[in-house]
Coordinates of C-alpha atoms in Angstrom, one line a residue:
X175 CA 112.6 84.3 126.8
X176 CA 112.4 86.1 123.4
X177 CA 110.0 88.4 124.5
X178 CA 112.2 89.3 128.1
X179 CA 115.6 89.9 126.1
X180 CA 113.7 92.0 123.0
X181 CA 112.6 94.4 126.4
X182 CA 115.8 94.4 127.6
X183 CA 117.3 95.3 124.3
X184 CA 115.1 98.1 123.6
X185 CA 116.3 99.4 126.9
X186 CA 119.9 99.2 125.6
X187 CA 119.2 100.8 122.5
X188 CA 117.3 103.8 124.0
X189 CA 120.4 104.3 126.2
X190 CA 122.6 104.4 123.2
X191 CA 120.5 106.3 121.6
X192 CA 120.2 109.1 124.2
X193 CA 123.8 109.4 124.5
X194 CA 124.7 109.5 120.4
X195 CA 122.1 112.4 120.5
X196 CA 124.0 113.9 123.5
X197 CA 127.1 114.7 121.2
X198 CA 127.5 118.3 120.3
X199 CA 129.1 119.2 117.2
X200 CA 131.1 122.1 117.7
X201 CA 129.7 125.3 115.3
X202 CA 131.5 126.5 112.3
X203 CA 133.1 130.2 111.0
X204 CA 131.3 131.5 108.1
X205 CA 134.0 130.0 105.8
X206 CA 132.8 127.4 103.2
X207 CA 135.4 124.6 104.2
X208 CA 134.5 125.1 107.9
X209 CA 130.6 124.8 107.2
X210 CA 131.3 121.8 104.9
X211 CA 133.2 119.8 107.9
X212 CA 130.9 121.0 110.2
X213 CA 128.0 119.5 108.3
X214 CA 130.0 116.4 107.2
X215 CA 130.6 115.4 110.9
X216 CA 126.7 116.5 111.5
X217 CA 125.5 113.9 108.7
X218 CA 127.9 111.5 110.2
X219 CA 126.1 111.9 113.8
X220 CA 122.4 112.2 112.3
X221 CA 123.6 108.8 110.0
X222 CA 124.3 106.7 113.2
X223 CA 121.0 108.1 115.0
X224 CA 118.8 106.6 111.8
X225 CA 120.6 103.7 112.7
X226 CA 119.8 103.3 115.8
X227 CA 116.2 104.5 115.3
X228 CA 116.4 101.4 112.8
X229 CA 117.1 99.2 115.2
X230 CA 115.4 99.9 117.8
X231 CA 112.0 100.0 114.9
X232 CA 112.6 96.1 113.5
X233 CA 113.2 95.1 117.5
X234 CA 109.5 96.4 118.4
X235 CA 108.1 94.9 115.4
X236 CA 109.6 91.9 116.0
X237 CA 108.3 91.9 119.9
X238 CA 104.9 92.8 118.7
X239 CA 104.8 89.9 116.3
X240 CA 105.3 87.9 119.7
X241 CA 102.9 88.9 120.8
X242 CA 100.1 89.0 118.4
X243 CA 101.3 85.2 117.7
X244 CA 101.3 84.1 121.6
X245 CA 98.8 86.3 122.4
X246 CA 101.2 87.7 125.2
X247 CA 99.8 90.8 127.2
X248 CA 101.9 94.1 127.3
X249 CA 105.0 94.0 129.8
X250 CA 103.8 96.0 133.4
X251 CA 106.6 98.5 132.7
X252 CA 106.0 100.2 128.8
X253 CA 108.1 102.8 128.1
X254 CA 106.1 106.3 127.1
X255 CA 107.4 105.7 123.4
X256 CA 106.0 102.1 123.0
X257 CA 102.8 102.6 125.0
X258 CA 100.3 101.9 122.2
X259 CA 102.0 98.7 121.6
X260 CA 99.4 96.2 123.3
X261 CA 96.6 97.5 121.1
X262 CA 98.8 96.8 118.0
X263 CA 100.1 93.6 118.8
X264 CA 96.0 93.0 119.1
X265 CA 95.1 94.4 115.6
X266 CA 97.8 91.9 113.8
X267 CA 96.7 89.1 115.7
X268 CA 93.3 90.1 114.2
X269 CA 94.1 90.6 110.7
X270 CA 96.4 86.7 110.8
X271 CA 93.4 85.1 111.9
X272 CA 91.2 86.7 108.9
X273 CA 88.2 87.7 111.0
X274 CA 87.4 91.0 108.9
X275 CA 84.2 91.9 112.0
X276 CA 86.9 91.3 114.9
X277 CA 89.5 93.6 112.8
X278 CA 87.3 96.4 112.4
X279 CA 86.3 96.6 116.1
X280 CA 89.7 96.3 117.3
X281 CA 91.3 98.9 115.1
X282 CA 88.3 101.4 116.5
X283 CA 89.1 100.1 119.9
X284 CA 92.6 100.8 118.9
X285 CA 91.8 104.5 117.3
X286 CA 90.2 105.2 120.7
X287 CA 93.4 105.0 122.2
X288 CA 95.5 107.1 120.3
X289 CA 92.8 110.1 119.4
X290 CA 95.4 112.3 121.5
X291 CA 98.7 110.9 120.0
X292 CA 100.3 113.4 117.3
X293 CA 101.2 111.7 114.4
X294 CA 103.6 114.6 112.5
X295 CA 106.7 114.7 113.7
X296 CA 109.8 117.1 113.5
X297 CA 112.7 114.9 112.0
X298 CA 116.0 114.7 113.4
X299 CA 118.0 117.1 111.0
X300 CA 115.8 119.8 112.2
X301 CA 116.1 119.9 115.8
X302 CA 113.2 116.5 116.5
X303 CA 113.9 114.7 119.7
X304 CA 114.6 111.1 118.7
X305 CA 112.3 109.6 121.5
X306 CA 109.6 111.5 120.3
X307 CA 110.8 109.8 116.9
X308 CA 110.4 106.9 117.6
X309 CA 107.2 106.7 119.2
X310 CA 105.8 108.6 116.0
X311 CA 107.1 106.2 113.6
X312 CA 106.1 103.1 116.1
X313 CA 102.7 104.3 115.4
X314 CA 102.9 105.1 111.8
X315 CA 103.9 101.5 111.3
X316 CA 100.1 100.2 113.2
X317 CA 99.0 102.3 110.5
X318 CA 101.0 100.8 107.5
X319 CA 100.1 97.5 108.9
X320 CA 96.7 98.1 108.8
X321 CA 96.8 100.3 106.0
X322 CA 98.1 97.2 103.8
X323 CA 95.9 94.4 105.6
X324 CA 92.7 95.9 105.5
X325 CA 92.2 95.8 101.8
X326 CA 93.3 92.5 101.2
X327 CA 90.6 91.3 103.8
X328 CA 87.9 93.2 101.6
X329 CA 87.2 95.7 104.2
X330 CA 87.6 98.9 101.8
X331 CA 85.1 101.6 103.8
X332 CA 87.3 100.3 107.1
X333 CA 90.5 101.2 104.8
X334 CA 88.6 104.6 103.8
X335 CA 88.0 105.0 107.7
X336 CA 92.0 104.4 108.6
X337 CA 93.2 107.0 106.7
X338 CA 90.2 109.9 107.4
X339 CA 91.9 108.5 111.2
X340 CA 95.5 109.5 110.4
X341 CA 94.4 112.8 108.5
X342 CA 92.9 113.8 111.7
X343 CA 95.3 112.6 113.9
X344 CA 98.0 115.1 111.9
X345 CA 95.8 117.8 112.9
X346 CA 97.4 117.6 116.6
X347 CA 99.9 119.9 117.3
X348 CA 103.4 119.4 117.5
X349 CA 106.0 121.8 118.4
X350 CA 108.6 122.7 115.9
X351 CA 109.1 124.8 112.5
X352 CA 109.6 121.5 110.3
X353 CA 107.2 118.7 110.3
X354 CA 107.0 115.8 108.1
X355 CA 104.0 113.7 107.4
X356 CA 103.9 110.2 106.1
X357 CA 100.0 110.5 105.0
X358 CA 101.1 109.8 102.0
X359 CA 102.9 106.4 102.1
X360 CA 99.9 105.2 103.9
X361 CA 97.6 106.3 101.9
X362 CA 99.7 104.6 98.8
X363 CA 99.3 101.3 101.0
X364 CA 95.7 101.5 101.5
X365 CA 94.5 102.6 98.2
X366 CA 97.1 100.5 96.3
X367 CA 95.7 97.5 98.5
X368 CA 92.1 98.5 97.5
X369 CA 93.2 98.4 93.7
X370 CA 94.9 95.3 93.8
X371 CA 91.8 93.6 95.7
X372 CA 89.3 94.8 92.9
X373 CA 91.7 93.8 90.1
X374 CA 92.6 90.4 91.1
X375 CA 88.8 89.7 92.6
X376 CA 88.1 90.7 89.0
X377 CA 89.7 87.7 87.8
X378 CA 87.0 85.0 89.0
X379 CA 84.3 87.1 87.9
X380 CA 82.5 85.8 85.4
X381 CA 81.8 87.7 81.7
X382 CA 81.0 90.3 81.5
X383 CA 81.3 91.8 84.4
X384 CA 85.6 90.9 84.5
X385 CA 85.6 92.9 80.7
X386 CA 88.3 95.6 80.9
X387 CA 85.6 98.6 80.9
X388 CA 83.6 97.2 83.8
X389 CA 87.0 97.1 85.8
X390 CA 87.7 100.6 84.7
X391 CA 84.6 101.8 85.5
X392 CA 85.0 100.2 89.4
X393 CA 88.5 101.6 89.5
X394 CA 87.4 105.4 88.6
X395 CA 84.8 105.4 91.2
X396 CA 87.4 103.9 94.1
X397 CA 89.7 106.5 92.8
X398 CA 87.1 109.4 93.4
X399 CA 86.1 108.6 96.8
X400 CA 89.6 107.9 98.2
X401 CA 90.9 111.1 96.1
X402 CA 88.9 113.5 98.5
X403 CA 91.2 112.6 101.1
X404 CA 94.3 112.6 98.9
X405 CA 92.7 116.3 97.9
X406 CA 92.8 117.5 101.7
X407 CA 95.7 116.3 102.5
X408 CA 97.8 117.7 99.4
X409 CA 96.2 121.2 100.1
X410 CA 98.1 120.8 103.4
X411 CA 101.4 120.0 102.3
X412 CA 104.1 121.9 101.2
X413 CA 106.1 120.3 98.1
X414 CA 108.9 123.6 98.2
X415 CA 109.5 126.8 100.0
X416 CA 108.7 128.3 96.9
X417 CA 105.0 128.1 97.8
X418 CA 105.4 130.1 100.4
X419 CA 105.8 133.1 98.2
X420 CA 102.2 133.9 97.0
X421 CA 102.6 137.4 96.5
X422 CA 103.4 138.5 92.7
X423 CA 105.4 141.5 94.7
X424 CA 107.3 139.5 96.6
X425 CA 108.4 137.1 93.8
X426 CA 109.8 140.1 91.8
X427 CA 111.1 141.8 94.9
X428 CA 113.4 138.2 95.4
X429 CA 114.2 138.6 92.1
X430 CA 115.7 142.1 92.5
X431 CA 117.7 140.3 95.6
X432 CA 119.1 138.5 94.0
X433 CA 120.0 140.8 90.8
X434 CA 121.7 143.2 93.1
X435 CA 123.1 140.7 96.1
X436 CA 124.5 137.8 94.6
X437 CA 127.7 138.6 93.2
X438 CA 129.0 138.4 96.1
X439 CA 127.3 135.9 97.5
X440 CA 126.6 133.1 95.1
X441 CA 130.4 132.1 93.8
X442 CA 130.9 128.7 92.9
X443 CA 133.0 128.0 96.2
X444 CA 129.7 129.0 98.3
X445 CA 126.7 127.1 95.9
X446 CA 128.5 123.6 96.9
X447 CA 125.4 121.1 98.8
X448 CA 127.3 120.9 101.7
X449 CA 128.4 124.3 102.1
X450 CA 124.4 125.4 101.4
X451 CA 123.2 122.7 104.1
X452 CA 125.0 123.7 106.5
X453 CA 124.3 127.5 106.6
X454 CA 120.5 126.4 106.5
X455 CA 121.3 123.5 109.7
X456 CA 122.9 126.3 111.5
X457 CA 120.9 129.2 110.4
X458 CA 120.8 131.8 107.9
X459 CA 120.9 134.1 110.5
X460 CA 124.0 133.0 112.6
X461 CA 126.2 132.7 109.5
X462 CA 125.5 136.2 108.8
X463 CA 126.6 137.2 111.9
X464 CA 129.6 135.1 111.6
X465 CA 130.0 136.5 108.0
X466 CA 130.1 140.4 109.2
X467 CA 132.5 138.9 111.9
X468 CA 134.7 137.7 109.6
X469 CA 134.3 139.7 106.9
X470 CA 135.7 143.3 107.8
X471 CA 138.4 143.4 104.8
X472 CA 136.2 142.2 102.2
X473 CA 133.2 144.8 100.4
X474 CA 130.1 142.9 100.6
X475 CA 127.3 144.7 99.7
X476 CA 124.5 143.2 101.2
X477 CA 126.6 143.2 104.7
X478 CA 126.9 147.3 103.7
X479 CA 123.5 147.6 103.3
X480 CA 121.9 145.1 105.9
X481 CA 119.4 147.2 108.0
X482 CA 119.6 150.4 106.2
X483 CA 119.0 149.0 102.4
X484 CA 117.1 146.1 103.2
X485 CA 116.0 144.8 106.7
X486 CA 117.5 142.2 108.1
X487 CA 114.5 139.8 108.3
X488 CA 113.6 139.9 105.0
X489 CA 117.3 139.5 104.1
X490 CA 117.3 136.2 106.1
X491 CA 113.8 135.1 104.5
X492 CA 115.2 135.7 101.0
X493 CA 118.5 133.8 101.6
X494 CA 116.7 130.8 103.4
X495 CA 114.2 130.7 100.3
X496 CA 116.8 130.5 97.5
X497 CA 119.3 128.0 100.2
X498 CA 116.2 126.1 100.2
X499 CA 115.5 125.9 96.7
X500 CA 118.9 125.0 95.7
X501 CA 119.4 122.6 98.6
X502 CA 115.6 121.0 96.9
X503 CA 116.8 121.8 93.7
X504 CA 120.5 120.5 93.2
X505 CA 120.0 118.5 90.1
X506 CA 118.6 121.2 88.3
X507 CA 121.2 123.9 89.7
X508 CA 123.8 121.4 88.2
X509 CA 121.8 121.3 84.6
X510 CA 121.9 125.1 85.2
X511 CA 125.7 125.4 85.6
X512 CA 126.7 123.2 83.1
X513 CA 124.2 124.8 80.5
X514 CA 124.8 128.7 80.3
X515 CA 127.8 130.6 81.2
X516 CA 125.6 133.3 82.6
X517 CA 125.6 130.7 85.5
X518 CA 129.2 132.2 86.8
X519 CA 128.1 135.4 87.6
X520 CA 125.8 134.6 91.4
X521 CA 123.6 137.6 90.1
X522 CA 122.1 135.6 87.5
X523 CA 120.6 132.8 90.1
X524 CA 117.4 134.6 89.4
X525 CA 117.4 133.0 85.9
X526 CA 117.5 129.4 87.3
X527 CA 114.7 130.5 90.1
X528 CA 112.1 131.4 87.3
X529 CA 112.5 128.3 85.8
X530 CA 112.1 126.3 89.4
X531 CA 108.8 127.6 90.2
X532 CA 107.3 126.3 87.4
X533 CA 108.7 122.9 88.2
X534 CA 107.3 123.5 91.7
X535 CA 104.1 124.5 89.8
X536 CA 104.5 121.3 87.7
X537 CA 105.3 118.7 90.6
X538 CA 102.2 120.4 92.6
X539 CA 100.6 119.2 89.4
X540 CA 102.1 115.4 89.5
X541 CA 101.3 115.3 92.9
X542 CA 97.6 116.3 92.9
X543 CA 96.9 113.2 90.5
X544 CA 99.4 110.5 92.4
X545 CA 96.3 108.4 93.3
X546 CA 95.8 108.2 89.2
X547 CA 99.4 107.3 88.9
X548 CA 99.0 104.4 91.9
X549 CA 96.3 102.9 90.4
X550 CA 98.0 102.5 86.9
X551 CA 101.2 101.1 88.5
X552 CA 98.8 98.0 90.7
X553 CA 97.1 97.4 86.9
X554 CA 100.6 96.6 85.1
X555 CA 101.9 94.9 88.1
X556 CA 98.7 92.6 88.1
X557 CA 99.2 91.9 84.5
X558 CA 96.0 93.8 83.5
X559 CA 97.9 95.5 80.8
X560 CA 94.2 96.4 78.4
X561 CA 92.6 98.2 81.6
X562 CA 95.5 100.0 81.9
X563 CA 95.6 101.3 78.1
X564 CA 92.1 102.1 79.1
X565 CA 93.7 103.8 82.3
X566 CA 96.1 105.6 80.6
X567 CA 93.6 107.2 78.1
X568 CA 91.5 108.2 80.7
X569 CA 94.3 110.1 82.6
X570 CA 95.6 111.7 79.6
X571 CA 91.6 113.0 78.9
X572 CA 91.3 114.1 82.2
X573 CA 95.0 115.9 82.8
X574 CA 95.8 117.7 79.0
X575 CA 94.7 120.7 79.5
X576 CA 96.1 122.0 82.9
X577 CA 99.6 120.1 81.3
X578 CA 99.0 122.5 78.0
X579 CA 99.1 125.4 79.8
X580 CA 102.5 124.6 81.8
X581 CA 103.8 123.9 78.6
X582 CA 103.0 127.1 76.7
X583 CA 104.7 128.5 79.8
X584 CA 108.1 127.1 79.7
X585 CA 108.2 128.0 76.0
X586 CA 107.5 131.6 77.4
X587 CA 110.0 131.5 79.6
X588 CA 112.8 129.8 77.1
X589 CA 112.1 131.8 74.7
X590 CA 112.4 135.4 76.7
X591 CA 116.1 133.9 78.5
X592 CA 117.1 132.5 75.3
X593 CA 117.9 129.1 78.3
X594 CA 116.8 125.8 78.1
X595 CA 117.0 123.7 81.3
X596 CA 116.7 119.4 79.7
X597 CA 116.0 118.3 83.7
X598 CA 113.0 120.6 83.8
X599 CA 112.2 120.5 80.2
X600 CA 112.0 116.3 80.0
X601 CA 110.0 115.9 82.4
X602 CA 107.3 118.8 82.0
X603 CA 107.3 117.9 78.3
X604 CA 106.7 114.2 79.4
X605 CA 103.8 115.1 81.7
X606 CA 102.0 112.5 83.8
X607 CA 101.8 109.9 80.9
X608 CA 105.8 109.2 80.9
X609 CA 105.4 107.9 84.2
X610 CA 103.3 105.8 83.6
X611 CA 105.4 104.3 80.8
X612 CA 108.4 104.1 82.8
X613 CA 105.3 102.2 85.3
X614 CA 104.9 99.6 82.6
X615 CA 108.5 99.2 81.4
X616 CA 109.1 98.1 85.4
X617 CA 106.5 96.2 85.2
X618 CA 108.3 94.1 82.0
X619 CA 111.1 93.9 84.7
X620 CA 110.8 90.4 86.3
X621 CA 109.0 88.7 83.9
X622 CA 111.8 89.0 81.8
X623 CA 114.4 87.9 84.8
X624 CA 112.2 85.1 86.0
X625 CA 112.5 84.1 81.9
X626 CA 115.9 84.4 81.3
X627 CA 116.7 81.8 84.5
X628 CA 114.3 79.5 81.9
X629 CA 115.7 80.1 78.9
X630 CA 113.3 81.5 77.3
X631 CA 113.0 85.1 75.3
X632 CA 109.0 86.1 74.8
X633 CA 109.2 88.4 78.0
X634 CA 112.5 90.1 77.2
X635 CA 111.3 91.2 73.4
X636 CA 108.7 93.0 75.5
X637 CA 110.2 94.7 77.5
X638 CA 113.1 95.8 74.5
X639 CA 109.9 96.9 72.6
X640 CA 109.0 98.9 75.4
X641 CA 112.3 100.2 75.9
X642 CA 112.7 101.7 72.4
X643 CA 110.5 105.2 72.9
X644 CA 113.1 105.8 75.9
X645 CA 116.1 104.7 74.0
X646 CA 115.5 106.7 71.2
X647 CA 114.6 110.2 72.7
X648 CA 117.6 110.9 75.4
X649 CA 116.6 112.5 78.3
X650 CA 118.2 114.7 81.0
X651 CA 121.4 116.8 80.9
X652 CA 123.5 113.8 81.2
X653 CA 125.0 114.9 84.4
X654 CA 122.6 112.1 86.2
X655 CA 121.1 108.8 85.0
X656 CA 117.8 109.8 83.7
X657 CA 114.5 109.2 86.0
X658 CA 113.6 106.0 84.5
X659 CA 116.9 104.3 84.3
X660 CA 117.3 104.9 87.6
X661 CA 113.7 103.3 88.4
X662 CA 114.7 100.4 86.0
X663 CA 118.0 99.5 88.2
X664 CA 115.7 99.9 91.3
X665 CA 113.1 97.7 89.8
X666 CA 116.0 95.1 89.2
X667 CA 117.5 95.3 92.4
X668 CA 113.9 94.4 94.3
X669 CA 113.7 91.5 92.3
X670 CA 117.0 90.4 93.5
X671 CA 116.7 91.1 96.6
X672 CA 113.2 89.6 96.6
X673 CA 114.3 86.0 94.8
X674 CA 118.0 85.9 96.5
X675 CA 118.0 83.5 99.3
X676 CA 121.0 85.1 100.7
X677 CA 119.9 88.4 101.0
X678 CA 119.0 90.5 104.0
X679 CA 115.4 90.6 104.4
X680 CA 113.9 94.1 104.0
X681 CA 113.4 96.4 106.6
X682 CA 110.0 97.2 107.8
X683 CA 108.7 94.1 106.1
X684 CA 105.1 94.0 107.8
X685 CA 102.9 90.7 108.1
X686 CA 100.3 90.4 105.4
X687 CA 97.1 88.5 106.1
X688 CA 95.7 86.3 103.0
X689 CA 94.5 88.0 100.2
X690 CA 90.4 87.9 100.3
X691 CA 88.8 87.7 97.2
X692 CA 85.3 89.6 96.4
X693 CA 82.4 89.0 94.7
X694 CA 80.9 92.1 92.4
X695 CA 78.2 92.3 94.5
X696 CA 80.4 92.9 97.8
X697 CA 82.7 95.1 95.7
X698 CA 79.6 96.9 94.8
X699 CA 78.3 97.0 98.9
X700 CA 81.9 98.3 99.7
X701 CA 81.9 101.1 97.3
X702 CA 78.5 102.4 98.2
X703 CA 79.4 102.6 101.8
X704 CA 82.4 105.0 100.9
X705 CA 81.6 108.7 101.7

């Protein structure tokens, strides 16, 4: 009977759902009030869709656990969205049971039937169909599932195997300009998961095979196989428009855009976020339109010169880069216009763009050595606080002098403005290393709640002592809470929500098979069969 009315309200909610996304919002004039209602009232549309999506997500995870626990077959009439659903159900049935040989043959038999299935998809703010939504995120959840089992039944080349499956998978194409891929939460699950297995297998191990430089040494090599896939797929990805710009011509010649365009373009009544997302939802190009529609008694020079000074497609290129970037960027344009005064005047923007293509030069940076980052946040989690020092030298070795080199380049470009920018100064100062401090001050986080419920202080002193290198160096602009404050009230509110009986479990919150321990030799035998 569970199983009947879960069917019949997935039914219901892909109704609802096709009617919500039925609703037409009616389009804007080029005026900023008008753009910012019309994309308030969009948000408000796209916020119940997510919703709905939501719901109709937890009710096939919760059918699916039906299944895998009754071992009921798939329902004669699957709807298109849902129609991988039989093989999942099988897969966590597999991984409950621990049988690590029946796992690996049914998530093959399972890769089998989705070799055709795209696994990008176009999200909803950009035009993506919310069916086709679903059904993507339906299957990226198989692959979280399995992502996070896998490992903790020992079966790291299968692991390995599951993501070189999804990066091929998101080689299918899918029609529309904006796709998003989730490559990368799965492969935080899976190589997180393989961590954690080594690092807490590590603990029965006898000396001195468990000594903190035998760990490390395990941990590097993990990280080298499973960072060639993490290589391929970060060449792939685009972190900012600002990429897109590889030309040292180009980059000037947006520059010079923006120098002779954006007085009267960029006033502080047209830079607001809501004003700048909705001019990129509708499209540059419309509100230009719109603009030399409504426009006729005001002297805007790039309306005077639009196809006779400049072309009109690369006038639509340049204004979607820099909308973009701001939209990206907001924190930053904030820190900009509450630093410098040169900030009034919209034909100085090119100042702040300089300094965000470094930082897009520096997160491209971050982001090429996140499986480091991963790894160090599983070791402080797991208590394993001397092979992460060991950890943390090693990444500092291996990262100082690409990090150098950024920051000679931001003292360039201070010094020749005469602006300094704290949001983008902290943290390329900081480097890699200061997130992996603010990894080991959360860490401190619920020890020292779990203490205080005793009594007791030891835990608390720790994390204080680890506090002090934040508390006595400021960082940011002040206009936000800094990066790992913020993180520090996250950390706090997981443990809450975690420990509080009368909280709302989490979303999303997949089954977990028990955690297999290995021998060295097997950890050995796994890591040799990686590619």
């Amino acid at each position: 009977d569970w199983r009947h009315r879960a069917e019949r309200r997935i039914q219901d909610i892909l109704q609802l759902l096709d009617e919500v996304h039925a609703q037409t919002i009616p389009e804007p004039s080029a005026d900023p009030d008008a753009v910012s209602e019309y994309e308030r009232r969009r948000q408000i549309q796209e916020g119940l869709l997510q919703q709905i999506l939501t719901a109709a997500q937890e009710t096939v995870l919760a059918l699916r656990s039906l299944r895998a626990a009754s071992d009921l077959t798939s329902p004669q009439q699957v709807q298109n969205e849902l129609r991988y659903e039989g093989e999942a159900a099988a897969c966590e049935r597999e991984c409950l049971r621990v049988e690590p040989l029946i796992v690996s043959a049914q998530m093959e038999q399972w890769l089998t039937s989705i070799r055709d299935a795209p696994l990008l998809y176009v999200p909803l703010e950009a035009g993506g169909e919310p069916r086709a939504l679903l059904a993507a995120r339906s299957l990226l959840l198989t692959f979280r599932m399995l992502a996070e089992n896998l490992p903790r039944l020992g079966l790291l080349q299968a692991t390995y195997r599951l993501l070189a499956s999804a990066m091929e998978l998101e080689t299918r194409p899918v029609s529309g300009a904006r796709r998003v891929t989730e490559f990368d939460r799965l492969f935080q699950a899976a190589f997180q998961g393989a961590v954690r297995t080594i690092v807490r297998s590590a603990t029965v191990w006898f000396p001195p095979l468990n000594l903190p430089e035998n760990v490390l040494h395990l941990l590097q090599a993990l990280a080298n196989c499973f960072g060639k896939l993490w290589q391929q797929h970060s060449q792939s990805v685009r972190l900012s428009i600002l990429e897109t710009i590889h030309d040292p011509n180009e980059w000037h010649e947006l520059l010079r855009f923006i120098r002779r365009y954006g007085r009267d373009l960029f006033h502080p009544k047209f830079l607001t976020l809501a004003n700048i997302r909705g001019i990129l939802h509708r499209g540059v190009a419309q509100w230009l339109e719109s603009l030399r529609q409504e426009s006729a008694q005001e002297s805007i020079t790039l309306l005077e010169e639009l196809d006779d000074g400049i072309p009109r497609d690369k006038a639509i290129r340049f204004l979607e880069i820099i909308l973009h970037a701001l939209a990206d960027n907001f924190e930053e344009f904030k820190d900009y216009n509450a630093t410098t005064a040169q900030s009034d005047y919209g034909e100085n923007l090119h100042l702040l763009m300089e300094f965000l293509k470094l930082k897009v030069e520096f997160d491209r940076f971050i982001w090429q050595y996140r499986p480091l980052s991963l790894a160090h946040e599983v070791l402080v989690r797991e208590r394993s606080l001397r092979t992460a020092k060991l950890w943390r030298r090693w990444v500092e070795q291996r990262t100082q002098y690409r990090l150098t080199g950024l920051r000679q380049r931001l003292a360039d470009l201070e010094r020749r403005y005469g602006l300094r920018l704290i949001s983008i100064s902290d943290r390329i100062q900081g480097g890699l290393i200061q997130g992996l401090q603010e990894d080991y001050v959360c860490a401190l986080v619920e020890p020292a709640m779990l203490e205080a419920g005793r009594g007791t202080g030891e835990a608390a002193a720790h994390l204080r002592a680890a506090l002090e290198p934040f508390l006595e160096a400021p960082s940011g602009s002040g206009l936000d809470m800094p990066n790992w404050l913020r993180r520090l009230e996250a950390e706090v509110r997981r443990v809450l929500a975690e420990r509080a009986p009368w909280v709302v479990m989490p979303l999303e919150r997949l089954p977990e098979a028990p955690q297999q321990l290995l021998s060295w030799e097997q950890v050995q035998q796994e890591l040799q069969r990686l590619p």
